[in-house]
Coordinates of C-alpha atoms in Angstrom, one line a residue:
M274 CA 0.1 -0.1 0.0
A275 CA 1.0 3.5 -0.4
S276 CA 2.2 5.9 2.5
N277 CA 0.2 6.8 5.4
S278 CA -0.1 10.1 4.1
S279 CA -1.9 9.1 0.8
E280 CA -4.2 7.0 2.9
S281 CA -5.4 9.8 5.1
R282 CA -6.1 11.6 1.8
A283 CA -8.0 8.7 0.4
S284 CA -10.2 8.3 3.6
A285 CA -11.0 11.9 3.7
E286 CA -14.1 11.2 1.7
V287 CA -16.0 7.9 1.4
P288 CA -17.7 7.8 -2.0
A289 CA -21.3 6.8 -1.7
P290 CA -22.3 3.7 -3.8
Y291 CA -22.9 4.5 -7.6
G292 CA -26.1 6.3 -8.2
S293 CA -26.8 7.3 -4.6
G294 CA -25.5 10.6 -4.7
P295 CA -22.4 12.7 -4.1
A296 CA -19.7 11.7 -1.9
Q297 CA -20.1 12.3 1.9
P298 CA -18.0 12.8 4.7
A299 CA -16.4 10.0 6.4
P300 CA -17.6 9.5 9.9
A301 CA -15.6 9.7 12.9
A302 CA -15.0 5.8 13.1
E303 CA -13.6 4.8 9.9
R304 CA -15.4 2.5 7.9
K305 CA -14.7 0.6 4.4
P306 CA -16.5 2.5 1.4
A307 CA -19.2 0.8 0.1
K308 CA -18.4 -1.4 -3.0
V309 CA -19.6 -0.7 -6.3
R310 CA -21.6 -3.5 -7.7
I311 CA -22.8 -5.0 -10.8
H312 CA -26.4 -3.7 -9.9
H313 CA -25.2 -0.1 -9.7
L314 CA -24.0 -0.2 -13.2
Q315 CA -27.3 -1.4 -14.3
Q316 CA -29.1 1.1 -12.0
A317 CA -26.9 3.8 -13.9
K318 CA -28.4 2.5 -17.3
R319 CA -32.0 2.8 -15.9
D320 CA -31.3 6.2 -14.5
G321 CA -29.8 7.6 -17.5
T322 CA -26.5 8.6 -15.4
R323 CA -22.8 7.5 -16.4
F324 CA -19.7 5.8 -14.8
A325 CA -16.2 6.0 -15.5
M326 CA -13.5 3.1 -16.2
L327 CA -9.9 2.9 -16.3
T328 CA -7.3 0.3 -16.7
A329 CA -5.1 -0.5 -13.8
Y330 CA -2.3 -2.8 -13.6
E331 CA -1.0 -2.5 -10.0
Q332 CA -1.7 -1.2 -6.4
Y333 CA -0.7 2.6 -6.7
T334 CA -2.6 3.3 -9.8
A335 CA -5.6 1.2 -8.4
E336 CA -5.4 3.3 -5.2
I337 CA -5.3 6.5 -6.8
F338 CA -8.1 5.6 -9.3
D339 CA -10.6 4.3 -6.4
A340 CA -10.0 7.2 -4.3
A341 CA -10.9 9.3 -7.2
G342 CA -14.1 7.6 -7.5
I343 CA -13.7 5.7 -10.6
E344 CA -16.4 3.1 -10.6
V345 CA -14.7 0.1 -12.7
L346 CA -11.0 -0.9 -12.9
L347 CA -10.3 -3.0 -15.7
V348 CA -7.2 -5.3 -15.6
G349 CA -6.7 -5.2 -19.3
D350 CA -4.8 -7.6 -21.6
S351 CA -3.8 -4.2 -22.6
A352 CA -1.1 -5.0 -20.0
S353 CA 0.6 -6.7 -23.0
N354 CA 2.0 -3.5 -24.6
N355 CA 1.4 -1.2 -21.7
V356 CA 3.3 -3.3 -19.0
F357 CA 5.2 -6.1 -20.6
G358 CA 6.5 -4.3 -23.4
N359 CA 4.7 -6.5 -26.3
E360 CA 3.6 -4.7 -29.6
T361 CA 0.1 -6.1 -29.0
S362 CA -2.4 -7.7 -26.6
L363 CA -1.8 -11.3 -28.3
P364 CA 1.3 -12.5 -26.2
V365 CA -0.1 -12.0 -22.8
T366 CA -0.8 -15.0 -20.8
V367 CA -3.3 -15.8 -17.8
D368 CA -0.3 -16.6 -15.5
E369 CA 1.1 -13.1 -16.5
L370 CA -2.2 -11.2 -15.8
L371 CA -3.1 -13.0 -12.7
P372 CA -0.6 -11.3 -10.1
L373 CA -1.6 -8.0 -11.7
C374 CA -5.1 -8.8 -10.9
R375 CA -4.6 -9.7 -7.4
A376 CA -2.7 -6.2 -6.8
V377 CA -5.4 -4.3 -8.2
A378 CA -8.2 -6.3 -6.3
R379 CA -6.3 -6.3 -2.9
T380 CA -6.0 -2.5 -3.3
A381 CA -9.1 -1.0 -4.8
Q382 CA -11.7 -0.7 -1.7
R383 CA -14.4 0.5 -3.7
A384 CA -14.1 -0.1 -7.8
L385 CA -15.5 -3.0 -9.2
V386 CA -12.8 -5.0 -10.8
V387 CA -12.8 -6.5 -14.1
A388 CA -10.3 -8.9 -15.6
D389 CA -9.6 -9.5 -19.3
L390 CA -9.5 -13.2 -20.4
P391 CA -6.3 -13.4 -23.0
F392 CA -6.2 -14.3 -26.1
G393 CA -6.2 -18.2 -26.3
S394 CA -7.8 -18.6 -23.0
Y395 CA -11.7 -19.1 -23.8
E396 CA -11.9 -19.7 -27.4
V397 CA -11.6 -23.4 -27.6
S398 CA -14.8 -24.1 -25.6
A399 CA -17.2 -23.0 -22.9
E400 CA -15.4 -25.4 -20.7
Q401 CA -12.2 -23.4 -21.3
A402 CA -13.8 -20.3 -20.8
V403 CA -15.5 -21.1 -17.3
A404 CA -12.1 -22.8 -16.2
T405 CA -10.5 -19.5 -16.8
G406 CA -13.0 -17.3 -15.7
V407 CA -13.0 -19.3 -12.5
R408 CA -9.2 -18.9 -12.0
F409 CA -9.4 -15.2 -12.4
L410 CA -12.2 -14.9 -9.6
K411 CA -10.2 -17.4 -7.6
E412 CA -6.8 -16.7 -7.7
G413 CA -6.9 -13.1 -9.4
L414 CA -9.5 -12.0 -6.9
A415 CA -11.5 -10.3 -9.8
H416 CA -15.2 -9.3 -9.4
A417 CA -16.1 -10.2 -13.3
V418 CA -14.2 -11.0 -16.3
K419 CA -14.4 -9.6 -19.9
I420 CA -14.1 -11.6 -23.2
E421 CA -14.0 -10.2 -26.8
G422 CA -16.4 -11.7 -29.5
G423 CA -19.9 -11.3 -31.1
A424 CA -23.0 -13.5 -30.9
Y425 CA -21.0 -16.4 -31.6
Y426 CA -20.0 -16.4 -27.8
A427 CA -23.4 -16.0 -26.5
P428 CA -23.2 -19.8 -25.4
T429 CA -20.0 -19.3 -23.8
V430 CA -21.1 -16.3 -21.9
R431 CA -24.4 -18.3 -20.8
A432 CA -22.1 -21.0 -19.7
M433 CA -19.7 -18.8 -17.7
V434 CA -22.7 -17.0 -16.1
Q435 CA -24.3 -20.0 -15.2
A436 CA -21.1 -21.1 -13.6
G437 CA -21.2 -17.9 -11.5
V438 CA -18.6 -15.8 -13.4
P439 CA -20.1 -12.3 -14.1
V440 CA -19.2 -11.6 -17.8
M441 CA -18.6 -8.1 -19.5
A442 CA -18.9 -8.3 -23.5
H443 CA -16.6 -6.8 -25.8
I444 CA -17.8 -5.8 -29.4
G445 CA -16.9 -3.7 -32.3
F446 CA -13.1 -3.7 -32.7
T447 CA -11.6 -6.4 -30.9
P448 CA -8.1 -6.3 -30.4
Q449 CA -7.2 -9.8 -30.0
S450 CA -8.6 -10.5 -33.4
E451 CA -6.8 -7.7 -35.1
H452 CA -5.1 -10.0 -37.9
A453 CA -8.3 -11.4 -38.9
L454 CA -9.9 -7.6 -38.9
G455 CA -7.2 -6.5 -41.0
G456 CA -5.8 -4.1 -38.4
Y457 CA -7.1 -1.3 -36.3
R458 CA -10.2 -0.5 -38.1
V459 CA -13.4 1.0 -37.0
Q460 CA -16.3 -1.6 -37.0
G461 CA -20.2 -1.2 -37.4
R462 CA -20.3 1.4 -40.1
G463 CA -23.3 1.6 -42.6
D464 CA -25.1 -1.8 -43.2
D465 CA -22.7 -3.4 -40.4
A466 CA -24.3 -1.7 -37.9
Q467 CA -26.8 -4.3 -37.5
R468 CA -24.3 -7.0 -36.8
L469 CA -23.2 -5.2 -33.7
I470 CA -26.8 -4.5 -32.6
D471 CA -27.6 -8.4 -33.0
D472 CA -24.1 -9.0 -31.2
A473 CA -25.2 -7.2 -28.3
V474 CA -28.5 -8.5 -28.2
A475 CA -27.5 -11.9 -28.2
L476 CA -24.7 -11.4 -25.7
A477 CA -26.8 -9.4 -23.1
G478 CA -29.6 -12.0 -23.5
A479 CA -27.0 -14.6 -22.8
G480 CA -26.2 -12.9 -19.4
A481 CA -23.6 -10.3 -20.2
F482 CA -24.0 -7.7 -17.6
C483 CA -22.5 -5.0 -19.8
V484 CA -21.4 -4.6 -23.4
L485 CA -18.2 -2.7 -24.1
M486 CA -18.0 -1.2 -27.7
E487 CA -14.2 -0.4 -29.1
M488 CA -14.0 2.1 -32.2
V489 CA -17.7 2.1 -33.4
P490 CA -19.3 5.0 -34.9
A491 CA -21.1 7.2 -32.5
E492 CA -24.6 6.6 -34.3
T493 CA -24.1 2.7 -34.2
A494 CA -23.0 2.7 -30.3
A495 CA -26.1 4.8 -29.6
A496 CA -28.3 2.4 -31.6
V497 CA -26.6 -0.7 -29.7
D498 CA -27.2 1.1 -26.5
A499 CA -30.9 1.6 -27.1
A500 CA -31.4 -2.3 -28.2
V501 CA -30.0 -3.8 -24.8
D502 CA -31.1 -3.3 -21.2
V503 CA -27.6 -3.8 -20.0
P504 CA -25.4 -0.9 -19.4
T505 CA -22.7 -0.1 -22.3
V506 CA -19.1 1.2 -22.0
G507 CA -17.5 3.1 -24.9
I508 CA -14.1 3.7 -26.1
G509 CA -14.0 5.3 -29.2
A510 CA -17.9 4.8 -29.4
G511 CA -19.1 8.5 -28.8
K512 CA -20.9 9.9 -25.8
E513 CA -24.2 8.0 -25.6
T514 CA -23.0 4.8 -23.9
T515 CA -23.6 4.5 -20.3
G516 CA -19.8 4.5 -19.3
Q517 CA -16.5 5.4 -20.9
V518 CA -13.0 3.7 -20.6
L519 CA -9.4 4.6 -21.5
V520 CA -6.2 3.0 -20.8
W521 CA -4.7 5.0 -17.9
Q522 CA -1.4 5.5 -19.5
D523 CA -3.2 7.2 -22.5
M524 CA -5.4 9.2 -20.3
A525 CA -2.4 10.5 -17.9
G526 CA 0.1 10.9 -20.9
L527 CA 2.4 8.5 -19.6
R528 CA 2.9 6.8 -23.1
G529 CA 4.5 8.6 -25.7
G530 CA 3.9 8.3 -29.4
R531 CA 0.7 9.0 -31.3
M532 CA -2.5 8.8 -29.6
A533 CA -5.7 7.5 -30.9
K534 CA -8.4 10.0 -32.2
F535 CA -10.6 8.9 -29.0
V536 CA -8.0 9.5 -26.4
K537 CA -8.0 12.5 -24.5
Q538 CA -5.0 13.4 -22.2
Y539 CA -5.6 14.8 -18.8
A540 CA -2.1 15.1 -17.6
D541 CA 1.8 15.0 -19.0
L542 CA 3.1 12.4 -16.8
R543 CA 5.6 11.4 -19.4
S544 CA 7.4 15.0 -19.0
T545 CA 7.0 15.0 -15.4
L546 CA 8.8 11.6 -14.9
L547 CA 11.4 12.8 -17.5
D548 CA 12.2 15.9 -15.6
A549 CA 12.1 14.2 -12.2
A550 CA 14.5 11.4 -13.3
T551 CA 16.9 13.9 -15.2
Q552 CA 16.9 16.2 -12.1
Y553 CA 17.8 12.8 -9.8
G554 CA 20.4 11.7 -12.1
N555 CA 22.3 15.1 -12.1
D556 CA 21.8 15.8 -8.4
V557 CA 23.3 12.3 -8.2
R558 CA 26.5 12.9 -10.4
T559 CA 27.3 16.2 -9.0
G560 CA 27.0 15.1 -5.4
Q561 CA 23.9 17.2 -4.6
F562 CA 21.9 13.9 -3.5
P563 CA 21.9 12.9 -0.7
G564 CA 22.5 15.6 1.2
P565 CA 22.8 16.0 5.1
E566 CA 19.0 16.0 5.5
H567 CA 18.9 12.4 3.7
S568 CA 21.6 11.0 5.7
F569 CA 21.6 9.5 9.4

């Protein structure tokens, strides 16, 4: 966990359960903040309100985003190219993601923690998907999992939900299928919009508690949202979804290079860390650090 000072800041307010109003002052006797549950996200859909979702892969971002009131933390297979140094999400494995998931789930006091099932861990059969989902709930301590794919995976979702594994569905551009899709391409344009609507309806009907859409025209995403009773989450899918998600390194400006059109950067952590590391290196080389105040 973080230092005592950061813990005290995080406990200054206790966010209320989603949809129940603004954060309330913490009582004199400290208590844990109320958990965000699946039914809170479903209530947001019914009420026409929105929730925020960010990726997290370790304890400090989990603590910070949780204290900020982010309702859902995603331990994404995007760790492949944001933690492990791969070019895509395809190489990351279950065994690599499970420790990251445990770190986030152990740290977050309020947020709903969702874990991605990585490529190759659920496609073979419904039985494989159930077994992998159970591992993420038992070993990773996740509250739910996310899988990519359309209506074809409705029987898989149904089997997982019946086994007690809550499932968030992911349609539109599905990064694990980038080779089959011909690269990073917007999905659901024109006549293809109906396919995404049908996918969402089938997956929600199979028991998915939420449908995430990636790189989908805003008009199509709005039509999908109107077609299902479950909440929707968008990433590059316009503003009519119930929730929004971004990779935190993109949102906070830690990753360099060209950003996708749908990314809004709320900070420039890359420059901040570069400046800090540069100053630290200079202080060490010139003998300014450590000073008398840093020595015993």
